[in-house]
Coordinates of N, CA and C in Angstrom, one line a residue:
Chain A
G130 N 208.5 154.7 153.0 CA 207.4 154.0 152.3 C 206.1 153.9 153.2
E131 N 205.1 153.3 152.6 CA 203.9 153.1 153.3 C 204.0 152.1 154.4
N132 N 203.3 152.4 155.6 CA 203.3 151.4 156.7 C 201.9 151.1 157.0
V133 N 201.6 149.8 156.9 CA 200.2 149.4 157.2 C 200.2 148.5 158.4
E134 N 199.4 148.8 159.4 CA 199.2 147.9 160.5 C 197.8 147.4 160.6
Q135 N 197.7 146.1 160.9 CA 196.4 145.4 160.9 C 196.2 144.7 162.2
H136 N 195.0 144.9 162.8 CA 194.6 144.3 164.1 C 193.2 143.8 164.0
P137 N 192.9 142.7 164.7 CA 193.8 141.9 165.5 C 194.5 140.9 164.6
S138 N 195.4 140.2 165.1 CA 196.1 139.1 164.3 C 195.3 137.9 164.3
T139 N 194.5 137.6 165.3 CA 193.6 136.5 165.3 C 192.3 137.0 165.9
L140 N 191.2 136.4 165.4 CA 189.8 136.8 165.9 C 188.9 135.6 165.8
S141 N 188.3 135.3 166.9 CA 187.3 134.2 166.9 C 185.9 134.7 167.3
V142 N 184.9 134.4 166.5 CA 183.6 134.8 166.8 C 182.6 133.7 166.7
Q143 N 181.5 133.8 167.3 CA 180.5 132.8 167.2 C 179.7 133.0 165.9
E144 N 179.3 131.9 165.3 CA 178.5 132.0 164.1 C 177.3 132.9 164.3
G145 N 177.1 133.8 163.3 CA 176.0 134.7 163.4 C 176.4 136.1 164.0
D146 N 177.5 136.1 164.7 CA 178.0 137.4 165.2 C 178.7 138.2 164.2
S147 N 179.1 139.4 164.5 CA 179.8 140.3 163.6 C 181.3 140.2 163.9
A148 N 182.1 140.5 162.8 CA 183.6 140.5 163.0 C 184.1 141.9 162.4
V149 N 185.0 142.5 163.1 CA 185.6 143.7 162.6 C 187.1 143.6 162.6
I150 N 187.7 144.0 161.5 CA 189.2 144.0 161.4 C 189.6 145.4 161.0
K151 N 190.6 145.9 161.7 CA 191.0 147.3 161.4 C 192.4 147.5 160.9
C152 N 192.6 148.5 160.1 CA 193.9 148.8 159.5 C 194.2 150.2 159.6
T153 N 195.4 150.6 159.9 CA 195.9 152.0 159.8 C 197.0 152.1 158.8
Y154 N 197.1 153.3 158.2 CA 198.2 153.5 157.3 C 198.9 154.8 157.5
S155 N 200.0 155.1 156.9 CA 200.8 156.2 157.2 C 200.8 157.3 156.1
D156 N 200.6 156.9 154.8 CA 200.7 157.9 153.7 C 199.4 158.5 153.4
S157 N 199.2 159.8 153.7 CA 198.0 160.5 153.5 C 197.6 160.6 152.0
A158 N 198.5 160.3 151.1 CA 198.2 160.3 149.7 C 197.6 159.0 149.2
S159 N 197.6 158.0 150.0 CA 197.0 156.7 149.6 C 195.6 156.9 149.1
N160 N 195.2 156.1 148.0 CA 193.9 156.4 147.4 C 193.1 155.2 147.2
Y161 N 193.6 154.0 147.5 CA 192.8 152.8 147.2 C 193.1 151.8 148.3
F162 N 192.0 151.1 148.8 CA 192.1 150.3 150.0 C 191.3 149.0 149.8
P163 N 191.9 147.9 149.3 CA 191.3 146.7 149.1 C 191.4 145.7 150.3
W164 N 190.5 144.8 150.4 CA 190.6 143.7 151.4 C 190.6 142.4 150.6
Y165 N 191.4 141.5 151.1 CA 191.6 140.2 150.5 C 191.3 139.1 151.5
K166 N 190.7 138.0 151.0 CA 190.4 136.8 151.8 C 191.3 135.7 151.3
Q167 N 192.0 135.0 152.2 CA 192.9 133.9 151.7 C 192.5 132.6 152.5
E168 N 192.0 131.6 151.8 CA 191.7 130.3 152.3 C 193.0 129.5 152.3
L169 N 193.0 128.5 153.1 CA 194.2 127.7 153.3 C 194.7 127.1 152.0
G170 N 196.0 127.3 151.7 CA 196.6 126.8 150.5 C 196.2 127.5 149.2
K171 N 195.5 128.6 149.3 CA 195.1 129.3 148.1 C 195.7 130.7 148.0
G172 N 195.6 131.3 146.9 CA 196.0 132.7 146.8 C 194.9 133.6 147.3
P173 N 195.3 134.8 147.7 CA 194.3 135.8 148.2 C 193.3 136.2 147.2
Q174 N 192.1 136.4 147.6 CA 191.0 136.8 146.6 C 190.4 138.1 147.1
L175 N 190.3 139.1 146.2 CA 189.7 140.4 146.5 C 188.3 140.2 146.9
I176 N 187.9 140.7 148.0 CA 186.5 140.6 148.4 C 185.7 142.0 148.4
I177 N 186.4 143.0 148.6 CA 185.8 144.4 148.6 C 186.9 145.4 148.6
D178 N 186.6 146.5 148.0 CA 187.6 147.6 148.0 C 186.9 148.9 148.1
I179 N 187.7 150.0 148.4 CA 187.1 151.3 148.6 C 188.1 152.3 148.1
R180 N 187.7 153.4 147.5 CA 188.6 154.4 147.0 C 188.5 155.6 148.0
S181 N 189.4 156.5 147.9 CA 189.6 157.5 148.9 C 188.5 158.6 148.8
N182 N 187.7 158.6 147.8 CA 186.6 159.6 147.7 C 185.3 159.0 148.3
V183 N 185.3 157.9 148.9 CA 184.1 157.2 149.4 C 184.4 156.9 150.9
G184 N 183.4 157.0 151.7 CA 183.5 156.8 153.1 C 183.1 155.3 153.6
E185 N 182.2 154.8 152.8 CA 181.7 153.4 153.1 C 181.2 152.7 151.9
K186 N 181.4 151.4 151.9 CA 181.0 150.6 150.8 C 180.5 149.3 151.4
K187 N 179.4 148.8 150.8 CA 178.8 147.5 151.3 C 178.5 146.6 150.2
D188 N 178.7 145.3 150.5 CA 178.4 144.3 149.5 C 177.8 143.1 150.3
Q189 N 176.5 143.0 150.4 CA 175.8 142.0 151.1 C 176.3 142.0 152.6
R190 N 177.0 140.9 153.0 CA 177.3 140.8 154.5 C 178.7 141.5 154.8
I191 N 179.4 142.0 153.8 CA 180.6 142.7 154.1 C 180.6 144.1 153.8
A192 N 181.3 144.9 154.6 CA 181.3 146.4 154.4 C 182.7 146.9 154.7
V193 N 183.1 148.0 154.1 CA 184.4 148.6 154.5 C 184.1 150.1 154.7
T194 N 184.7 150.6 155.8 CA 184.6 152.0 156.1 C 186.0 152.6 156.1
L195 N 186.0 153.9 155.7 CA 187.3 154.6 155.5 C 187.2 155.9 156.2
N196 N 188.2 156.2 157.1 CA 188.3 157.5 157.7 C 189.7 158.1 157.3
K197 N 189.6 158.9 156.3 CA 190.9 159.4 155.7 C 191.6 160.4 156.7
T198 N 190.8 161.1 157.4 CA 191.4 162.0 158.4 C 192.3 161.3 159.4
A199 N 191.7 160.2 159.9 CA 192.4 159.4 160.9 C 193.3 158.4 160.3
K200 N 193.3 158.2 159.0 CA 194.1 157.2 158.3 C 193.8 155.8 158.8
H201 N 192.6 155.4 158.8 CA 192.3 154.0 159.2 C 191.0 153.6 158.4
F202 N 191.0 152.3 158.2 CA 189.8 151.7 157.5 C 189.5 150.3 158.1
S203 N 188.3 149.9 158.0 CA 187.9 148.7 158.7 C 187.1 147.8 157.8
L204 N 187.2 146.5 158.0 CA 186.3 145.5 157.4 C 185.3 145.0 158.4
H205 N 184.0 145.0 158.0 CA 183.0 144.5 158.8 C 182.3 143.4 158.1
I206 N 182.2 142.3 158.9 CA 181.4 141.1 158.4 C 180.3 140.8 159.3
T207 N 179.1 140.8 158.8 CA 177.9 140.6 159.7 C 177.4 139.2 159.4
E208 N 176.7 138.7 160.4 CA 176.1 137.3 160.3 C 177.1 136.3 159.8
T209 N 178.2 136.2 160.5 CA 179.3 135.4 160.1 C 178.9 133.9 160.0
Q210 N 179.5 133.3 159.0 CA 179.3 131.8 158.7 C 180.6 131.1 158.8
P211 N 180.5 129.8 159.0 CA 181.8 129.0 159.0 C 182.7 129.2 157.8
E212 N 182.1 129.4 156.7 CA 182.9 129.6 155.4 C 183.6 131.0 155.4
D213 N 183.3 131.8 156.3 CA 184.0 133.1 156.4 C 185.4 132.9 157.1
S214 N 185.6 131.7 157.7 CA 186.9 131.4 158.3 C 188.0 131.4 157.3
A215 N 189.0 132.3 157.5 CA 190.1 132.5 156.6 C 191.1 133.5 157.2
V216 N 192.1 133.8 156.4 CA 193.0 134.9 156.8 C 192.6 136.1 155.9
Y217 N 192.4 137.2 156.5 CA 192.0 138.5 155.8 C 193.2 139.5 155.8
F218 N 193.4 140.0 154.6 CA 194.5 141.0 154.5 C 193.9 142.4 154.1
C219 N 194.3 143.4 154.7 CA 194.0 144.7 154.2 C 195.2 145.2 153.3
A220 N 195.0 146.1 152.5 CA 196.1 146.7 151.6 C 195.8 148.1 151.3
V221 N 196.9 148.8 151.0 CA 196.9 150.3 150.8 C 197.7 150.5 149.5
R222 N 197.1 151.3 148.6 CA 197.8 151.7 147.4 C 198.5 153.0 147.6
S223 N 199.8 153.0 147.5 CA 200.6 154.3 147.6 C 201.7 154.2 146.7
A224 N 202.1 155.3 146.0 CA 203.2 155.3 145.1 C 203.1 154.1 144.1
R225 N 201.9 153.9 143.6 CA 201.6 152.9 142.6 C 201.8 151.4 143.1
Q226 N 202.0 151.2 144.3 CA 202.2 149.9 144.8 C 201.2 149.6 145.9
L227 N 200.9 148.3 146.1 CA 200.0 147.9 147.2 C 200.9 147.4 148.3
T228 N 200.7 147.9 149.5 CA 201.3 147.4 150.7 C 200.3 146.7 151.5
F229 N 200.6 145.5 152.0 CA 199.6 144.7 152.7 C 199.8 144.7 154.2
G230 N 198.7 144.6 154.9 CA 198.8 144.3 156.3 C 199.3 142.9 156.6
S231 N 199.5 142.6 157.9 CA 200.1 141.4 158.3 C 199.1 140.2 158.4
G232 N 197.8 140.5 158.2 CA 196.8 139.5 158.1 C 196.1 139.3 159.4
T233 N 194.8 138.8 159.4 CA 194.0 138.4 160.5 C 193.4 137.1 160.3
Q234 N 193.7 136.1 161.2 CA 193.1 134.8 161.1 C 191.8 134.9 161.8
L235 N 190.7 134.8 160.9 CA 189.3 134.8 161.5 C 188.8 133.4 161.6
T236 N 188.3 133.0 162.7 CA 187.7 131.7 162.9 C 186.3 131.9 163.4
V237 N 185.4 131.3 162.7 CA 184.0 131.4 163.0 C 183.6 130.1 163.6
L238 N 183.2 130.1 164.9 CA 182.9 128.9 165.7 C 181.4 128.6 165.5
P239 N 181.1 127.3 165.2 CA 179.7 126.9 165.0 C 179.0 126.8 166.3
Chain B
S113 N 187.5 136.7 129.6 CA 187.8 137.1 131.0 C 189.3 136.8 131.3
Q114 N 189.8 137.5 132.2 CA 191.2 137.4 132.5 C 191.5 136.2 133.5
T115 N 192.5 135.5 133.3 CA 192.9 134.4 134.2 C 194.4 134.4 134.4
I116 N 194.8 133.9 135.5 CA 196.2 133.8 135.8 C 196.6 132.4 136.2
H117 N 197.6 131.9 135.6 CA 198.1 130.5 135.9 C 199.4 130.5 136.5
Q118 N 199.6 129.7 137.5 CA 200.8 129.6 138.2 C 201.2 128.1 138.4
W119 N 202.4 127.7 138.2 CA 202.8 126.3 138.4 C 204.2 126.2 138.7
P120 N 204.6 125.1 139.3 CA 203.8 124.0 139.8 C 203.0 124.5 141.1
A121 N 202.1 123.7 141.6 CA 201.4 124.0 142.8 C 202.2 123.7 144.0
T122 N 203.0 122.6 144.0 CA 203.9 122.3 145.1 C 205.2 121.9 144.5
L123 N 206.3 122.1 145.3 CA 207.6 121.8 144.8 C 208.5 121.5 146.0
V124 N 209.2 120.4 146.0 CA 210.2 120.1 147.0 C 211.6 120.0 146.3
Q125 N 212.5 120.8 146.8 CA 213.8 120.9 146.1 C 214.9 120.8 147.1
P126 N 216.0 120.2 146.8 CA 217.1 120.2 147.7 C 217.9 121.5 147.8
V127 N 218.5 121.7 148.9 CA 219.4 122.9 149.0 C 220.4 122.9 147.9
G128 N 220.7 124.1 147.3 CA 221.7 124.2 146.2 C 221.2 123.9 144.8
S129 N 219.9 123.4 144.7 CA 219.4 123.2 143.4 C 218.8 124.4 142.8
P130 N 218.6 124.5 141.5 CA 218.0 125.7 140.8 C 216.5 125.7 141.0
L131 N 215.9 126.8 140.7 CA 214.4 127.0 140.8 C 213.9 127.8 139.6
S132 N 212.8 127.4 139.1 CA 212.1 128.1 138.1 C 210.6 128.0 138.3
L133 N 209.9 129.1 138.6 CA 208.5 129.1 138.8 C 207.9 130.0 137.7
E134 N 206.8 129.6 137.1 CA 206.3 130.3 136.0 C 204.9 130.8 136.2
C135 N 204.6 132.0 135.7 CA 203.3 132.6 135.9 C 202.9 133.2 134.5
T136 N 201.7 132.9 134.1 CA 201.2 133.5 132.8 C 199.8 134.0 133.1
V137 N 199.5 135.1 132.3 CA 198.2 135.8 132.4 C 197.6 135.7 131.0
E138 N 196.3 135.5 131.0 CA 195.5 135.4 129.8 C 194.4 136.5 129.8
G139 N 194.0 136.9 128.7 CA 192.9 137.8 128.6 C 193.1 139.3 128.8
T140 N 194.4 139.7 128.9 CA 194.7 141.1 129.1 C 196.1 141.3 128.4
S141 N 196.4 142.5 128.2 CA 197.7 142.9 127.6 C 198.4 143.9 128.4
N142 N 199.7 143.9 128.4 CA 200.5 144.9 129.1 C 200.2 145.0 130.6
P143 N 200.0 143.9 131.3 CA 199.7 144.0 132.7 C 200.9 144.3 133.5
N144 N 200.7 144.8 134.7 CA 201.8 144.9 135.7 C 201.8 143.5 136.4
L145 N 203.0 142.9 136.6 CA 203.1 141.6 137.2 C 203.9 141.6 138.4
Y146 N 203.6 140.8 139.4 CA 204.2 140.8 140.7 C 204.5 139.4 141.2
W147 N 205.6 139.3 141.9 CA 205.9 138.1 142.7 C 206.0 138.4 144.1
Y148 N 205.2 137.7 144.9 CA 205.2 137.8 146.4 C 205.6 136.5 147.0
R149 N 206.2 136.6 148.2 CA 206.4 135.4 149.0 C 205.7 135.6 150.4
Q150 N 205.1 134.5 150.8 CA 204.4 134.4 152.0 C 205.0 133.4 152.9
A151 N 205.5 133.8 154.1 CA 206.1 132.8 155.0 C 205.1 132.5 156.1
A152 N 205.1 131.3 156.6 CA 204.3 130.9 157.8 C 202.8 131.3 157.6
G153 N 202.3 131.3 156.4 CA 200.9 131.5 156.2 C 200.4 133.0 156.4
R154 N 201.4 133.9 156.6 CA 201.0 135.3 156.8 C 201.9 136.2 156.0
G155 N 201.6 137.5 156.0 CA 202.5 138.5 155.5 C 203.0 138.3 154.1
L156 N 202.4 139.2 153.2 CA 202.8 139.1 151.8 C 204.0 140.1 151.6
Q157 N 205.1 139.5 151.2 CA 206.3 140.3 151.0 C 206.5 140.4 149.5
L158 N 206.6 141.6 149.0 CA 206.8 141.9 147.5 C 208.2 141.6 147.2
L159 N 208.5 140.7 146.2 CA 209.8 140.3 145.8 C 210.2 141.1 144.6
F160 N 209.4 141.0 143.5 CA 209.7 141.7 142.2 C 208.4 142.2 141.6
Y161 N 208.5 143.2 140.8 CA 207.4 143.6 140.0 C 207.9 144.1 138.6
S162 N 207.0 144.0 137.6 CA 207.4 144.3 136.3 C 206.3 145.1 135.6
V163 N 206.7 146.2 134.9 CA 205.7 147.0 134.2 C 205.8 146.7 132.7
G164 N 206.7 145.9 132.3 CA 206.8 145.6 130.8 C 207.8 144.5 130.6
I165 N 207.9 144.1 129.3 CA 208.9 143.1 128.9 C 210.3 143.5 129.3
G166 N 211.0 142.7 130.0 CA 212.4 143.0 130.3 C 212.6 144.0 131.4
Q167 N 211.5 144.5 132.0 CA 211.6 145.5 133.0 C 211.3 144.9 134.4
I168 N 212.3 144.8 135.2 CA 212.1 144.1 136.5 C 212.6 145.0 137.6
S169 N 211.8 145.2 138.6 CA 212.2 145.9 139.8 C 212.3 145.0 141.0
S170 N 213.3 145.0 141.7 CA 213.5 144.2 142.9 C 213.3 145.0 144.2
E171 N 212.4 144.4 145.0 CA 212.1 145.1 146.3 C 213.0 144.6 147.4
V172 N 213.5 143.4 147.3 CA 214.2 142.8 148.5 C 215.4 142.1 147.9
P173 N 216.7 142.5 148.3 CA 217.8 141.8 147.8 C 217.9 140.4 148.4
Q174 N 218.1 139.4 147.5 CA 218.0 138.0 148.0 C 218.6 137.0 147.0
N175 N 218.3 135.8 147.2 CA 218.9 134.7 146.4 C 218.0 134.4 145.1
L176 N 217.1 135.3 144.8 CA 216.1 135.1 143.8 C 216.3 136.1 142.7
S177 N 215.8 135.8 141.5 CA 215.7 136.7 140.4 C 214.4 136.5 139.6
A178 N 214.1 137.5 138.8 CA 212.8 137.4 138.0 C 213.1 137.9 136.6
S179 N 212.3 137.3 135.7 CA 212.4 137.7 134.3 C 211.1 137.8 133.7
R180 N 210.9 138.6 132.7 CA 209.7 138.7 131.9 C 210.0 138.6 130.4
P181 N 210.1 137.5 129.9 CA 210.5 137.3 128.5 C 209.4 137.6 127.5
Q182 N 208.2 137.5 128.0 CA 207.0 137.9 127.1 C 206.0 138.8 127.9
D183 N 205.1 139.4 127.2 CA 204.2 140.4 127.9 C 203.5 139.8 129.0
R184 N 203.0 138.5 128.9 CA 202.2 137.9 129.9 C 202.8 136.7 130.6
Q185 N 204.1 136.7 130.7 CA 204.9 135.7 131.3 C 205.8 136.2 132.3
F186 N 205.8 135.7 133.5 CA 206.7 136.2 134.6 C 207.3 135.0 135.2
I187 N 208.6 135.0 135.3 CA 209.4 133.8 135.8 C 210.2 134.2 137.0
L188 N 210.1 133.4 138.1 CA 210.9 133.5 139.3 C 212.0 132.4 139.3
S189 N 213.2 132.8 139.5 CA 214.3 131.8 139.4 C 215.3 132.0 140.6
S190 N 216.0 130.9 140.7 CA 217.2 130.9 141.6 C 218.2 129.9 141.1
K191 N 219.5 130.3 141.2 CA 220.5 129.4 140.8 C 220.8 128.3 141.8
K192 N 220.8 128.7 143.1 CA 221.0 127.8 144.2 C 220.1 128.1 145.3
L193 N 219.2 127.2 145.6 CA 218.2 127.4 146.7 C 218.8 127.3 148.0
L194 N 218.3 128.1 149.0 CA 218.7 128.1 150.4 C 217.5 127.6 151.2
L195 N 217.7 127.1 152.4 CA 216.6 126.6 153.2 C 215.6 127.8 153.4
S196 N 216.1 129.0 153.6 CA 215.3 130.1 153.9 C 214.4 130.5 152.7
D197 N 214.6 129.9 151.5 CA 213.8 130.2 150.4 C 212.4 129.5 150.4
S198 N 212.3 128.6 151.4 CA 211.0 127.9 151.5 C 209.9 128.9 151.8
G199 N 208.7 128.6 151.2 CA 207.6 129.5 151.5 C 206.5 129.3 150.4
F200 N 205.5 130.2 150.5 CA 204.4 130.1 149.5 C 204.6 131.3 148.6
Y201 N 204.8 131.0 147.3 CA 205.1 132.1 146.3 C 203.8 132.4 145.5
L202 N 203.5 133.6 145.4 CA 202.3 134.1 144.7 C 202.7 135.0 143.6
C203 N 202.0 134.8 142.5 CA 202.1 135.7 141.3 C 200.8 136.5 141.3
A204 N 200.9 137.8 140.9 CA 199.7 138.6 140.8 C 199.9 139.5 139.6
W205 N 198.7 140.0 139.1 CA 198.7 140.9 138.0 C 197.7 142.0 138.3
R206 N 198.0 143.2 137.6 CA 197.1 144.3 137.7 C 197.0 144.9 136.3
G207 N 195.8 145.2 135.9 CA 195.6 145.9 134.6 C 196.0 147.4 134.7
R208 N 196.2 147.9 133.6 CA 196.6 149.4 133.6 C 195.6 150.2 132.8
Q209 N 194.5 149.6 132.4 CA 193.4 150.4 131.8 C 192.5 150.9 132.9
G210 N 191.9 152.0 132.7 CA 190.9 152.5 133.6 C 191.5 152.8 135.0
V211 N 190.6 152.6 136.0 CA 191.1 152.9 137.4 C 191.0 151.6 138.2
N212 N 191.1 150.5 137.6 CA 191.1 149.2 138.4 C 192.5 149.0 139.0
Y213 N 192.5 149.3 140.3 CA 193.8 149.1 141.0 C 194.0 147.8 141.6
G214 N 193.0 146.9 141.6 CA 193.0 145.7 142.3 C 194.0 144.7 141.7
Y215 N 194.7 143.9 142.6 CA 195.5 142.8 142.1 C 194.7 141.6 142.1
T216 N 195.1 140.7 141.1 CA 194.5 139.4 141.0 C 195.6 138.4 141.2
F217 N 195.5 137.5 142.2 CA 196.5 136.6 142.5 C 196.3 135.2 141.9
G218 N 197.4 134.5 141.6 CA 197.4 133.1 141.2 C 197.2 132.2 142.4
S219 N 197.1 131.0 142.2 CA 196.8 130.0 143.2 C 198.0 129.6 144.1
G220 N 199.2 130.1 143.7 CA 200.4 130.0 144.5 C 201.2 128.7 144.3
T221 N 202.5 128.7 144.7 CA 203.3 127.6 144.7 C 203.9 127.4 146.1
R222 N 203.7 126.2 146.6 CA 204.3 125.9 147.9 C 205.7 125.3 147.7
L223 N 206.7 126.0 148.0 CA 208.1 125.6 147.9 C 208.7 125.1 149.2
T224 N 209.2 123.9 149.2 CA 209.9 123.4 150.4 C 211.3 123.0 150.0
V225 N 212.3 123.7 150.6 CA 213.7 123.4 150.4 C 214.2 122.5 151.5
V226 N 214.7 121.4 151.1 CA 215.1 120.4 152.1 C 216.6 120.1 152.0

C-alpha cells in the first residue's frame, strides 16, 4: 500500500516568518495530494490540494508544490500568523483511498 | 450545501460497555463514508469505509464494527469497549461526482474509556 512520510513532526516559527512542511510518498500512480489543518479538538479541514498534472498551486498565503519525479510535495505558509498554529496533515490518494501523513504540529510564536 | 454531523462530541464510557457513534451527511447522495480514529492528537487511522448501503470495508481488525443502514448514515459500534478504544473518532465523506477527491470531516467524538 501507499506509504506517506511527513516532516517535521513539530515546527516552531516566529510570526511573520515562513513555514514549510514536506511529505514523500511511495506510489507513483498517486494522483491527488491534499493538505489538512486540524485545530485542537476539531476535525481536519481541507486547506489546499493539488492534482498530479499541476506542479504548484497557491491560495493567498499558502501554496503547495509537487515533484512527481521525486515523489514529494510540500506545504508553504508565508507571513505566518498565530492563528496558523495547528496540526497539519498531508495526504495522498492512491487506489481510491487517502493515506495520511503523521502530522506536523506548527506553532507560530508571537 | 453539504454538511456532516457527528455526535456525541464527547463520551465517557466504562470498560465492557457498548458503543454507538453516529454520523450523517446532508446535501449529497451516495457518498463514500469513512470512520477514522486519531490517538494522542496525531495520526489518522482508517477504520472502516463504505461505498454504499450495507457495504462496509474494514481496514483494521479490532473491537469495533460499522454499519450503513441508510445512504447518508454511518454508525460505529462496539459490543464491549476496551481501554485501548479511547481516542478521537472522526467521520468523513467524499462525493463521487466529478473529480472532487477531497474528504470532508466531521467535528469528531472524543471517547474516553475508563
